[in-house]
mmCIF file of C-alpha atoms in Angstrom:
data_model
loop_
_atom_site.group_PDB
_atom_site.id
_atom_site.type_symbol
_atom_site.label_atom_id
_atom_site.label_comp_id
_atom_site.label_asym_id
_atom_site.label_seq_id
_atom_site.Cartn_x
_atom_site.Cartn_y
_atom_site.Cartn_z
ATOM 1 C CA UNK A 64 24.651 42.632 -6.689
ATOM 2 C CA UNK A 65 24.180 39.193 -8.269
ATOM 3 C CA UNK A 66 25.370 38.225 -11.740
ATOM 4 C CA UNK A 67 22.640 37.822 -14.341
ATOM 5 C CA UNK A 68 22.759 34.279 -15.703
ATOM 6 C CA UNK A 69 20.477 34.595 -18.681
ATOM 7 C CA UNK A 70 21.074 36.427 -21.930
ATOM 8 C CA UNK A 71 19.222 36.640 -25.186
ATOM 9 C CA UNK A 72 20.498 35.841 -28.613
ATOM 10 C CA UNK A 73 21.046 39.511 -29.419
ATOM 11 C CA UNK A 74 23.463 39.914 -26.512
ATOM 12 C CA UNK A 75 25.292 36.803 -27.608
ATOM 13 C CA UNK A 76 25.603 38.188 -31.123
ATOM 14 C CA UNK A 77 27.017 41.469 -29.855
ATOM 15 C CA UNK A 78 29.897 39.663 -28.215
ATOM 16 C CA UNK A 79 31.045 38.221 -31.556
ATOM 17 C CA UNK A 80 31.817 34.874 -30.050
ATOM 18 C CA UNK A 81 33.388 33.005 -32.938
ATOM 19 C CA UNK A 82 35.990 30.349 -33.385
ATOM 20 C CA UNK A 83 39.179 31.022 -35.290
ATOM 21 C CA UNK A 84 39.859 29.325 -38.612
ATOM 22 C CA UNK A 85 41.147 25.769 -38.288
ATOM 23 C CA UNK A 86 43.610 25.390 -41.118
ATOM 24 C CA UNK A 87 46.400 23.463 -39.419
ATOM 25 C CA UNK A 88 47.254 20.523 -41.696
ATOM 26 C CA UNK A 89 47.667 18.086 -38.794
ATOM 27 C CA UNK A 90 44.375 19.080 -37.155
ATOM 28 C CA UNK A 91 41.934 18.153 -39.888
ATOM 29 C CA UNK A 92 39.454 16.813 -37.336
ATOM 30 C CA UNK A 93 39.229 20.105 -35.453
ATOM 31 C CA UNK A 94 35.704 21.428 -36.077
ATOM 32 C CA UNK A 95 35.159 24.352 -38.413
ATOM 33 C CA UNK A 96 34.128 27.687 -36.885
ATOM 34 C CA UNK A 97 30.645 28.362 -35.618
ATOM 35 C CA UNK A 98 28.893 31.468 -36.907
ATOM 36 C CA UNK A 99 29.762 34.817 -35.364
ATOM 37 C CA UNK A 100 26.414 35.064 -33.575
ATOM 38 C CA UNK A 101 27.433 32.124 -31.403
ATOM 39 C CA UNK A 102 25.278 29.139 -30.484
ATOM 40 C CA UNK A 103 21.563 29.428 -29.848
ATOM 41 C CA UNK A 104 20.818 29.331 -26.099
ATOM 42 C CA UNK A 105 18.694 26.229 -26.636
ATOM 43 C CA UNK A 106 21.643 24.373 -28.199
ATOM 44 C CA UNK A 107 23.473 24.136 -24.880
ATOM 45 C CA UNK A 108 22.328 20.572 -24.330
ATOM 46 C CA UNK A 109 22.893 19.299 -27.841
ATOM 47 C CA UNK A 110 26.175 20.700 -29.189
ATOM 48 C CA UNK A 111 28.544 17.951 -30.405
ATOM 49 C CA UNK A 112 31.801 17.039 -28.688
ATOM 50 C CA UNK A 113 34.809 19.028 -29.907
ATOM 51 C CA UNK A 114 37.847 16.972 -30.995
ATOM 52 C CA UNK A 115 41.051 17.668 -29.091
ATOM 53 C CA UNK A 116 43.321 19.867 -31.223
ATOM 54 C CA UNK A 117 46.538 19.396 -29.204
ATOM 55 C CA UNK A 118 46.595 16.166 -27.147
ATOM 56 C CA UNK A 119 50.025 17.024 -25.695
ATOM 57 C CA UNK A 120 48.524 20.125 -24.066
ATOM 58 C CA UNK A 121 45.014 18.993 -23.279
ATOM 59 C CA UNK A 122 43.213 18.746 -19.957
ATOM 60 C CA UNK A 123 39.959 16.998 -19.128
ATOM 61 C CA UNK A 124 37.025 18.636 -20.952
ATOM 62 C CA UNK A 125 34.952 20.796 -18.613
ATOM 63 C CA UNK A 126 31.530 19.362 -19.441
ATOM 64 C CA UNK A 127 28.441 21.523 -19.143
ATOM 65 C CA UNK A 128 28.743 24.559 -16.936
ATOM 66 C CA UNK A 129 27.769 23.833 -13.348
ATOM 67 C CA UNK A 130 27.031 26.162 -10.437
ATOM 68 C CA UNK A 131 26.382 29.892 -10.309
ATOM 69 C CA UNK A 132 28.277 32.707 -12.018
ATOM 70 C CA UNK A 133 30.571 34.979 -10.009
ATOM 71 C CA UNK A 134 31.483 38.596 -10.652
ATOM 72 C CA UNK A 135 35.207 39.125 -11.386
ATOM 73 C CA UNK A 136 35.869 41.976 -8.946
ATOM 74 C CA UNK A 137 39.508 41.776 -7.806
ATOM 75 C CA UNK A 138 42.612 40.233 -9.367
ATOM 76 C CA UNK A 139 45.620 39.513 -7.163
ATOM 77 C CA UNK A 140 49.016 38.587 -8.623
ATOM 78 C CA UNK A 141 52.038 37.227 -6.803
ATOM 79 C CA UNK A 142 55.532 36.519 -8.160
ATOM 80 C CA UNK A 143 55.436 32.973 -6.738
ATOM 81 C CA UNK A 144 52.916 30.151 -6.244
ATOM 82 C CA UNK A 145 50.111 30.800 -3.798
ATOM 83 C CA UNK A 146 50.270 29.623 -0.211
ATOM 84 C CA UNK A 147 47.279 27.499 0.760
ATOM 85 C CA UNK A 148 47.027 29.039 4.201
ATOM 86 C CA UNK A 149 47.018 32.566 2.769
ATOM 87 C CA UNK A 150 44.262 31.696 0.307
ATOM 88 C CA UNK A 151 42.154 30.420 3.202
ATOM 89 C CA UNK A 152 42.753 33.675 5.079
ATOM 90 C CA UNK A 153 41.714 35.699 2.045
ATOM 91 C CA UNK A 154 38.529 33.682 1.557
ATOM 92 C CA UNK A 155 37.570 34.397 5.171
ATOM 93 C CA UNK A 156 37.843 38.183 4.751
ATOM 94 C CA UNK A 157 34.525 39.951 5.170
ATOM 95 C CA UNK A 158 33.205 40.754 1.698
ATOM 96 C CA UNK A 159 34.989 37.917 -0.140
ATOM 97 C CA UNK A 160 32.296 35.679 -1.644
ATOM 98 C CA UNK A 161 34.351 33.315 -3.829
ATOM 99 C CA UNK A 162 37.914 32.839 -5.112
ATOM 100 C CA UNK A 163 39.558 31.045 -8.033
ATOM 101 C CA UNK A 164 43.274 30.274 -8.418
ATOM 102 C CA UNK A 165 44.818 30.934 -11.814
ATOM 103 C CA UNK A 166 48.267 31.367 -13.315
ATOM 104 C CA UNK A 167 49.328 34.802 -14.591
ATOM 105 C CA UNK A 168 52.211 35.864 -16.798
ATOM 106 C CA UNK A 169 53.092 38.527 -19.321
ATOM 107 C CA UNK A 170 54.182 37.687 -22.854
ATOM 108 C CA UNK A 171 55.806 40.082 -25.346
ATOM 109 C CA UNK A 172 54.154 39.957 -28.767
ATOM 110 C CA UNK A 173 55.325 42.480 -31.348
ATOM 111 C CA UNK A 174 56.352 44.943 -28.622
ATOM 112 C CA UNK A 175 53.082 44.623 -26.711
ATOM 113 C CA UNK A 176 53.352 43.052 -23.282
ATOM 114 C CA UNK A 177 50.069 41.153 -22.862
ATOM 115 C CA UNK A 178 48.720 39.236 -19.878
ATOM 116 C CA UNK A 179 48.022 35.532 -20.270
ATOM 117 C CA UNK A 180 46.074 33.436 -17.781
ATOM 118 C CA UNK A 181 46.510 29.678 -17.333
ATOM 119 C CA UNK A 182 43.204 28.367 -15.994
ATOM 120 C CA UNK A 183 40.988 25.420 -15.209
ATOM 121 C CA UNK A 184 38.376 25.973 -17.966
ATOM 122 C CA UNK A 185 35.534 24.483 -15.977
ATOM 123 C CA UNK A 186 35.997 26.715 -12.928
ATOM 124 C CA UNK A 187 37.344 29.885 -14.508
ATOM 125 C CA UNK A 188 34.424 30.191 -16.940
ATOM 126 C CA UNK A 189 32.125 31.004 -14.010
ATOM 127 C CA UNK A 190 33.934 34.341 -13.606
ATOM 128 C CA UNK A 191 33.136 35.409 -17.162
ATOM 129 C CA UNK A 192 29.987 36.983 -18.583
ATOM 130 C CA UNK A 193 27.017 34.666 -18.965
ATOM 131 C CA UNK A 194 27.232 34.572 -22.769
ATOM 132 C CA UNK A 195 30.909 33.614 -22.572
ATOM 133 C CA UNK A 196 30.540 31.156 -19.697
ATOM 134 C CA UNK A 197 27.824 29.252 -21.575
ATOM 135 C CA UNK A 198 29.681 29.155 -24.889
ATOM 136 C CA UNK A 199 30.516 25.474 -24.477
ATOM 137 C CA UNK A 200 32.608 25.006 -27.603
ATOM 138 C CA UNK A 201 34.993 27.792 -26.588
ATOM 139 C CA UNK A 202 35.820 26.107 -23.264
ATOM 140 C CA UNK A 203 36.118 22.694 -24.893
ATOM 141 C CA UNK A 204 38.679 24.239 -27.238
ATOM 142 C CA UNK A 205 40.651 25.768 -24.375
ATOM 143 C CA UNK A 206 40.653 22.376 -22.640
ATOM 144 C CA UNK A 207 41.857 20.826 -25.898
ATOM 145 C CA UNK A 208 44.973 23.000 -25.965
ATOM 146 C CA UNK A 209 43.799 26.015 -27.947
ATOM 147 C CA UNK A 210 43.866 29.711 -27.067
ATOM 148 C CA UNK A 211 40.929 31.983 -26.228
ATOM 149 C CA UNK A 212 41.566 35.645 -26.993
ATOM 150 C CA UNK A 213 39.730 38.871 -27.678
ATOM 151 C CA UNK A 214 39.095 39.288 -31.402
ATOM 152 C CA UNK A 215 40.720 42.749 -31.606
ATOM 153 C CA UNK A 216 43.936 41.455 -30.025
ATOM 154 C CA UNK A 217 44.006 38.339 -32.202
ATOM 155 C CA UNK A 218 43.546 40.327 -35.405
ATOM 156 C CA UNK A 219 46.917 42.032 -34.872
ATOM 157 C CA UNK A 220 48.847 38.912 -33.946
ATOM 158 C CA UNK A 221 47.596 35.688 -35.525
ATOM 159 C CA UNK A 222 49.091 34.396 -38.748
ATOM 160 C CA UNK A 223 47.292 33.021 -41.801
ATOM 161 C CA UNK A 224 46.977 29.604 -40.141
ATOM 162 C CA UNK A 225 45.249 31.116 -37.113
ATOM 163 C CA UNK A 226 48.206 30.645 -34.744
ATOM 164 C CA UNK A 227 50.057 32.992 -32.387
ATOM 165 C CA UNK A 228 53.626 32.507 -31.174
ATOM 166 C CA UNK A 229 53.798 33.373 -27.475
ATOM 167 C CA UNK A 230 57.203 34.963 -27.088
ATOM 168 C CA UNK A 231 60.115 36.618 -28.850
ATOM 169 C CA UNK A 232 62.285 33.512 -29.307
ATOM 170 C CA UNK A 233 62.074 31.435 -32.484
ATOM 171 C CA UNK A 234 61.229 28.342 -30.432
ATOM 172 C CA UNK A 235 58.517 30.007 -28.335
ATOM 173 C CA UNK A 236 55.295 27.946 -28.070
ATOM 174 C CA UNK A 237 52.857 28.444 -30.930
ATOM 175 C CA UNK A 238 49.164 28.053 -30.125
ATOM 176 C CA UNK A 239 46.140 27.797 -32.359
ATOM 177 C CA UNK A 240 43.435 30.373 -31.676
ATOM 178 C CA UNK A 241 40.385 28.325 -30.785
ATOM 179 C CA UNK A 242 37.937 31.029 -29.732
ATOM 180 C CA UNK A 243 37.408 34.752 -29.928
ATOM 181 C CA UNK A 244 35.880 35.723 -26.589
ATOM 182 C CA UNK A 245 35.795 38.924 -24.536
ATOM 183 C CA UNK A 246 38.161 38.628 -21.582
ATOM 184 C CA UNK A 247 38.093 39.636 -17.925
ATOM 185 C CA UNK A 248 39.586 43.155 -17.512
ATOM 186 C CA UNK A 249 43.444 43.230 -17.619
ATOM 187 C CA UNK A 250 43.609 39.648 -19.022
ATOM 188 C CA UNK A 251 44.268 39.444 -22.770
ATOM 189 C CA UNK A 252 44.229 35.702 -23.456
ATOM 190 C CA UNK A 253 43.493 32.376 -21.766
ATOM 191 C CA UNK A 254 45.039 28.901 -22.018
ATOM 192 C CA UNK A 255 44.639 25.775 -19.934
ATOM 193 C CA UNK A 256 47.188 24.918 -17.241
ATOM 194 C CA UNK A 257 48.870 22.219 -19.341
ATOM 195 C CA UNK A 258 50.536 25.008 -21.338
ATOM 196 C CA UNK A 259 52.055 26.802 -18.346
ATOM 197 C CA UNK A 260 55.386 24.955 -18.277
ATOM 198 C CA UNK A 261 56.009 25.374 -22.020
ATOM 199 C CA UNK A 262 55.159 29.082 -21.868
ATOM 200 C CA UNK A 263 57.461 29.314 -18.810
ATOM 201 C CA UNK A 264 54.816 30.836 -16.591
ATOM 202 C CA UNK A 265 53.298 29.877 -13.258
ATOM 203 C CA UNK A 266 49.960 28.093 -13.085
ATOM 204 C CA UNK A 267 49.172 29.144 -9.496
ATOM 205 C CA UNK A 268 50.318 32.721 -8.791
ATOM 206 C CA UNK A 269 47.049 34.578 -9.266
ATOM 207 C CA UNK A 270 43.726 34.786 -7.477
ATOM 208 C CA UNK A 271 40.384 35.981 -8.815
ATOM 209 C CA UNK A 272 38.054 37.282 -6.125
ATOM 210 C CA UNK A 273 34.320 37.863 -6.285
ATOM 211 C CA UNK A 274 32.824 40.203 -3.701
ATOM 212 C CA UNK A 275 29.322 39.538 -5.038
ATOM 213 C CA UNK A 276 27.119 42.227 -3.456
ATOM 214 C CA UNK A 277 29.966 44.039 -1.665
ATOM 215 C CA UNK A 278 31.735 47.024 -3.245
ATOM 216 C CA UNK A 279 35.257 45.725 -4.058
ATOM 217 C CA UNK A 280 37.034 48.876 -2.838
ATOM 218 C CA UNK A 281 35.763 48.296 0.708
ATOM 219 C CA UNK A 282 38.034 45.280 1.161
ATOM 220 C CA UNK A 283 41.077 46.729 -0.581
ATOM 221 C CA UNK A 284 42.945 47.831 2.529
ATOM 222 C CA UNK A 285 42.411 44.668 4.602
ATOM 223 C CA UNK A 286 43.322 42.571 1.561
ATOM 224 C CA UNK A 287 46.511 44.562 0.927
ATOM 225 C CA UNK A 288 47.495 44.265 4.588
ATOM 226 C CA UNK A 289 47.024 40.526 4.371
ATOM 227 C CA UNK A 290 48.973 39.879 1.139
ATOM 228 C CA UNK A 291 51.831 42.359 1.673
ATOM 229 C CA UNK A 292 53.412 45.265 -0.176
ATOM 230 C CA UNK A 293 54.946 43.281 -3.042
ATOM 231 C CA UNK A 294 51.658 41.867 -4.320
ATOM 232 C CA UNK A 295 49.512 43.413 -7.057
ATOM 233 C CA UNK A 296 45.878 43.990 -6.028
ATOM 234 C CA UNK A 297 43.686 45.317 -8.844
ATOM 235 C CA UNK A 298 40.059 46.402 -8.602
ATOM 236 C CA UNK A 299 38.568 45.043 -11.826
ATOM 237 C CA UNK A 300 35.442 47.170 -11.669
ATOM 238 C CA UNK A 301 37.728 50.222 -11.977
ATOM 239 C CA UNK A 302 39.878 48.526 -14.627
ATOM 240 C CA UNK A 303 36.821 47.810 -16.771
ATOM 241 C CA UNK A 304 36.205 51.579 -16.944
ATOM 242 C CA UNK A 305 39.721 53.044 -16.988
ATOM 243 C CA UNK A 306 41.680 50.141 -18.485
ATOM 244 C CA UNK A 307 43.765 49.806 -15.303
ATOM 245 C CA UNK A 308 43.312 50.433 -11.611
ATOM 246 C CA UNK A 309 45.270 53.679 -10.997
ATOM 247 C CA UNK A 310 45.697 52.925 -7.284
ATOM 248 C CA UNK A 311 47.249 49.491 -7.779
ATOM 249 C CA UNK A 312 50.875 48.502 -7.771
ATOM 250 C CA UNK A 313 50.974 46.396 -10.935
ATOM 251 C CA UNK A 314 53.255 43.462 -11.655
ATOM 252 C CA UNK A 315 54.704 42.118 -14.894
ATOM 253 C CA UNK A 316 56.287 38.659 -14.929
ATOM 254 C CA UNK A 317 57.541 38.275 -18.515
ATOM 255 C CA UNK A 318 57.503 34.686 -19.739
ATOM 256 C CA UNK A 319 60.105 32.973 -21.892
ATOM 257 C CA UNK A 320 63.823 32.421 -21.527
ATOM 258 C CA UNK A 321 65.009 35.814 -22.747
ATOM 259 C CA UNK A 322 62.595 38.271 -21.188
ATOM 260 C CA UNK A 323 61.951 36.163 -18.117
ATOM 261 C CA UNK A 324 65.629 35.852 -17.222
ATOM 262 C CA UNK A 325 66.535 39.446 -18.069
ATOM 263 C CA UNK A 326 63.561 41.364 -16.666
ATOM 264 C CA UNK A 327 62.615 39.267 -13.641
ATOM 265 C CA UNK A 328 59.793 40.769 -11.564
ATOM 266 C CA UNK A 329 58.772 44.222 -12.833
ATOM 267 C CA UNK A 330 56.558 46.237 -10.488
ATOM 268 C CA UNK A 331 55.189 49.630 -11.431
ATOM 269 C CA UNK A 332 52.505 52.209 -10.754
ATOM 270 C CA UNK A 333 50.426 54.167 -13.264
ATOM 271 C CA UNK A 334 51.094 57.888 -13.664
ATOM 272 C CA UNK A 335 49.250 60.379 -15.845
ATOM 273 C CA UNK A 336 49.734 60.849 -19.579
ATOM 274 C CA UNK A 337 50.523 57.204 -20.310
ATOM 275 C CA UNK A 338 53.585 57.209 -18.066
ATOM 276 C CA UNK A 339 54.464 54.620 -15.436
ATOM 277 C CA UNK A 340 56.779 54.620 -12.411
ATOM 278 C CA UNK A 341 58.758 51.358 -12.169
ATOM 279 C CA UNK A 342 59.903 50.214 -8.756
ATOM 280 C CA UNK A 343 63.050 52.292 -7.989
ATOM 281 C CA UNK A 344 65.034 49.246 -6.862
ATOM 282 C CA UNK A 345 64.413 47.558 -10.249
ATOM 283 C CA UNK A 346 65.592 50.657 -12.114
ATOM 284 C CA UNK A 347 68.718 50.958 -9.952
ATOM 285 C CA UNK A 348 69.602 47.300 -10.505
ATOM 286 C CA UNK A 349 68.963 47.172 -14.267
ATOM 287 C CA UNK A 350 69.072 50.512 -16.107
ATOM 288 C CA UNK A 351 72.376 52.098 -17.162
ATOM 289 C CA UNK A 352 73.606 54.937 -19.377
ATOM 290 C CA UNK A 353 76.626 53.961 -21.484
ATOM 291 C CA UNK A 354 78.374 55.085 -24.644
ATOM 292 C CA UNK A 355 77.992 52.835 -27.694
ATOM 293 C CA UNK A 356 79.337 53.165 -31.258
ATOM 294 C CA UNK A 357 77.477 55.436 -33.701
ATOM 295 C CA UNK A 358 74.720 56.458 -31.257
ATOM 296 C CA UNK A 359 76.850 57.809 -28.404
ATOM 297 C CA UNK A 360 75.364 57.825 -24.869
ATOM 298 C CA UNK A 361 72.166 55.773 -24.555
ATOM 299 C CA UNK A 362 70.093 54.616 -21.576
ATOM 300 C CA UNK A 363 69.063 50.942 -21.713
ATOM 301 C CA UNK A 364 68.863 47.725 -19.710
ATOM 302 C CA UNK A 365 72.345 46.651 -18.715
ATOM 303 C CA UNK A 366 71.916 43.241 -20.392
ATOM 304 C CA UNK A 367 71.213 44.812 -23.785
ATOM 305 C CA UNK A 368 74.534 46.668 -23.962
ATOM 306 C CA UNK A 369 76.920 43.774 -24.804
ATOM 307 C CA UNK A 370 74.906 42.695 -27.846
ATOM 308 C CA UNK A 371 73.970 46.223 -28.907
ATOM 309 C CA UNK A 372 77.601 47.323 -28.730
ATOM 310 C CA UNK A 373 78.753 44.246 -30.669
ATOM 311 C CA UNK A 374 76.119 44.814 -33.376
ATOM 312 C CA UNK A 375 77.044 48.492 -33.804
ATOM 313 C CA UNK A 376 80.767 47.724 -33.891
ATOM 314 C CA UNK A 377 80.143 45.232 -36.682
ATOM 315 C CA UNK A 378 78.017 47.787 -38.553
ATOM 316 C CA UNK A 379 80.976 50.159 -38.350
ATOM 317 C CA UNK A 380 83.498 47.539 -39.447
ATOM 318 C CA UNK A 381 81.410 46.733 -42.516
ATOM 319 C CA UNK A 382 81.288 50.368 -43.591
ATOM 320 C CA UNK A 383 77.572 50.724 -42.823
ATOM 321 C CA UNK A 384 77.729 53.324 -40.039
ATOM 322 C CA UNK A 385 76.220 55.950 -42.345
ATOM 323 C CA UNK A 386 73.037 53.875 -42.564
ATOM 324 C CA UNK A 387 72.220 54.732 -38.923
ATOM 325 C CA UNK A 388 71.557 58.400 -38.205
ATOM 326 C CA UNK A 389 72.232 59.208 -34.515
ATOM 327 C CA UNK A 390 70.100 62.355 -34.849
ATOM 328 C CA UNK A 391 67.110 60.142 -35.710
ATOM 329 C CA UNK A 392 67.513 57.845 -32.698
ATOM 330 C CA UNK A 393 64.364 57.975 -30.529
ATOM 331 C CA UNK A 394 65.521 56.246 -27.363
ATOM 332 C CA UNK A 395 65.677 52.907 -25.596
ATOM 333 C CA UNK A 396 64.388 53.070 -21.996
ATOM 334 C CA UNK A 397 60.977 54.719 -21.816
ATOM 335 C CA UNK A 398 58.826 53.734 -18.805
ATOM 336 C CA UNK A 399 55.407 54.313 -20.338
ATOM 337 C CA UNK A 400 52.560 52.531 -22.080
ATOM 338 C CA UNK A 401 52.313 52.181 -25.840
ATOM 339 C CA UNK A 402 50.450 55.262 -27.085
ATOM 340 C CA UNK A 403 46.668 55.085 -26.577
ATOM 341 C CA UNK A 404 46.862 51.707 -24.781
ATOM 342 C CA UNK A 405 47.458 50.271 -21.341
ATOM 343 C CA UNK A 406 50.058 47.815 -22.689
ATOM 344 C CA UNK A 407 53.713 47.996 -21.715
ATOM 345 C CA UNK A 408 56.321 47.803 -24.466
ATOM 346 C CA UNK A 409 59.840 46.398 -24.300
ATOM 347 C CA UNK A 410 60.983 50.027 -24.066
ATOM 348 C CA UNK A 411 59.597 49.937 -20.516
ATOM 349 C CA UNK A 412 62.299 47.377 -19.699
ATOM 350 C CA UNK A 413 65.026 49.186 -21.655
ATOM 351 C CA UNK A 414 65.288 46.261 -24.086
ATOM 352 C CA UNK A 415 64.272 48.006 -27.328
ATOM 353 C CA UNK A 416 65.486 50.969 -29.364
ATOM 354 C CA UNK A 417 64.106 53.022 -32.254
ATOM 355 C CA UNK A 418 66.408 53.991 -35.132
ATOM 356 C CA UNK A 419 66.036 56.238 -38.183
ATOM 357 C CA UNK A 420 62.548 57.223 -37.072
ATOM 358 C CA UNK A 421 61.370 59.635 -39.825
ATOM 359 C CA UNK A 422 61.483 57.118 -42.686
ATOM 360 C CA UNK A 423 60.367 54.045 -40.763
ATOM 361 C CA UNK A 424 56.811 54.571 -39.562
ATOM 362 C CA UNK A 425 54.513 51.805 -38.360
ATOM 363 C CA UNK A 426 52.732 49.843 -41.046
ATOM 364 C CA UNK A 427 55.333 50.660 -43.719
ATOM 365 C CA UNK A 428 58.135 48.708 -45.372
ATOM 366 C CA UNK A 429 60.537 51.338 -44.079
ATOM 367 C CA UNK A 430 63.928 52.485 -45.232
ATOM 368 C CA UNK A 431 66.214 50.502 -42.919
ATOM 369 C CA UNK A 432 69.251 49.083 -44.687
ATOM 370 C CA UNK A 433 68.654 45.319 -44.806
ATOM 371 C CA UNK A 434 72.328 44.521 -44.206
ATOM 372 C CA UNK A 435 72.121 46.509 -40.975
ATOM 373 C CA UNK A 436 68.955 44.605 -40.088
ATOM 374 C CA UNK A 437 70.626 41.246 -40.768
ATOM 375 C CA UNK A 438 73.567 42.258 -38.625
ATOM 376 C CA UNK A 439 71.333 43.122 -35.653
ATOM 377 C CA UNK A 440 69.531 39.789 -36.006
ATOM 378 C CA UNK A 441 72.872 37.963 -35.914
ATOM 379 C CA UNK A 442 73.450 39.504 -32.488
ATOM 380 C CA UNK A 443 70.052 38.416 -31.133
ATOM 381 C CA UNK A 444 68.244 41.704 -31.747
ATOM 382 C CA UNK A 445 64.950 41.307 -33.612
ATOM 383 C CA UNK A 446 63.515 43.801 -36.099
ATOM 384 C CA UNK A 447 59.966 45.170 -36.038
ATOM 385 C CA UNK A 448 59.886 45.237 -39.826
ATOM 386 C CA UNK A 449 59.315 41.477 -39.760
ATOM 387 C CA UNK A 450 56.077 41.758 -37.812
ATOM 388 C CA UNK A 451 52.561 41.266 -39.126
ATOM 389 C CA UNK A 452 51.952 44.978 -38.488
ATOM 390 C CA UNK A 453 55.384 46.361 -39.261
ATOM 391 C CA UNK A 454 57.403 48.745 -37.088
ATOM 392 C CA UNK A 455 60.651 49.134 -39.054
ATOM 393 C CA UNK A 456 62.238 51.686 -36.687
ATOM 394 C CA UNK A 457 62.012 49.197 -33.805
ATOM 395 C CA UNK A 458 64.709 46.743 -32.667
ATOM 396 C CA UNK A 459 64.462 44.604 -29.508
ATOM 397 C CA UNK A 460 66.387 41.930 -27.653
ATOM 398 C CA UNK A 461 65.105 38.510 -28.694
ATOM 399 C CA UNK A 462 67.910 36.181 -27.591
ATOM 400 C CA UNK A 463 70.708 36.442 -25.033
ATOM 401 C CA UNK A 464 74.015 35.739 -26.725
ATOM 402 C CA UNK A 465 77.495 35.486 -25.242
ATOM 403 C CA UNK A 466 79.769 38.292 -26.439
ATOM 404 C CA UNK A 467 83.508 37.636 -26.348
ATOM 405 C CA UNK A 468 85.913 39.962 -24.565
#
């Protein structure tokens, strides 16, 4: 089944293709947003050049879209750069019409683990819907160092200046949102490859596959035999309906110094009821049950315990133990998706815990003692009450700190 190249103005309007506000003081020459209906189809040959917003993270502008569109049918993710010979073998499989290399990583933003793709804007755009692929200004902005993201995801995460910090550390890269565009299933946001090193992600560990007129599921088994057991192979036609491919072994490669070094490669399968089954070897190597002050026995990632124990000991020494109610502790390691989503949380890695749950619901100021909060932050444990959409019961590892003996 071919991909329809044309689309009317009404379809373009429905996609809400709009650019984010450009209020950065040092980017005064970045163009102001286009209207939400997007550009008229006839404007494709006359839209003005878009100034580069971030020269340090810019790639060559893609120019006008060239060549045909391809359906995004299968997404393959490795935990290392792709081998040229293997890519050639994949492209020769019966049913594979076209492939595109991309980088894939997972970034933790306010307890949501989202997938980011580092792409060549000129080539990758041909795997998107026609209205998106032909939205020239969006791809010029990605080439110029800005971020393309679905509007609903951006609304939760971007600040008043239209920027999003990609990571839990204070020095994580901060990108300006250049375009609101619908994304390929399972991908939440897109940057150009010049950002990959700063985000601490690969720029060549993923492969998009178009099967064109062939049903994607028919090549699943030969593809899986070719790439091996440790590689994630997702059918995107299923993901577009269910949110995720239930038959796939999925992979998370958290970016950034803290999560990347602590979590490593996280493979899992989807179970019913929002639950997941992490790879047993990862669980055996990383998850422990230990006794800590105030809370007693808890099950968490082994690398959280030194800082968690130090923070709770200091809470005790300062006479604040009564501010944490062990009966209102809601756990640390929970291998499941965030409720009503297909997004992992840091609880899936055992790197977050929920305290004093009844009085600290999402979207509220909460009742957490601020001295306790400050103490946790001192030990590299961030607080969800600081987020744009607050979660004051939630604490998570944000920085690995050495704890003395």
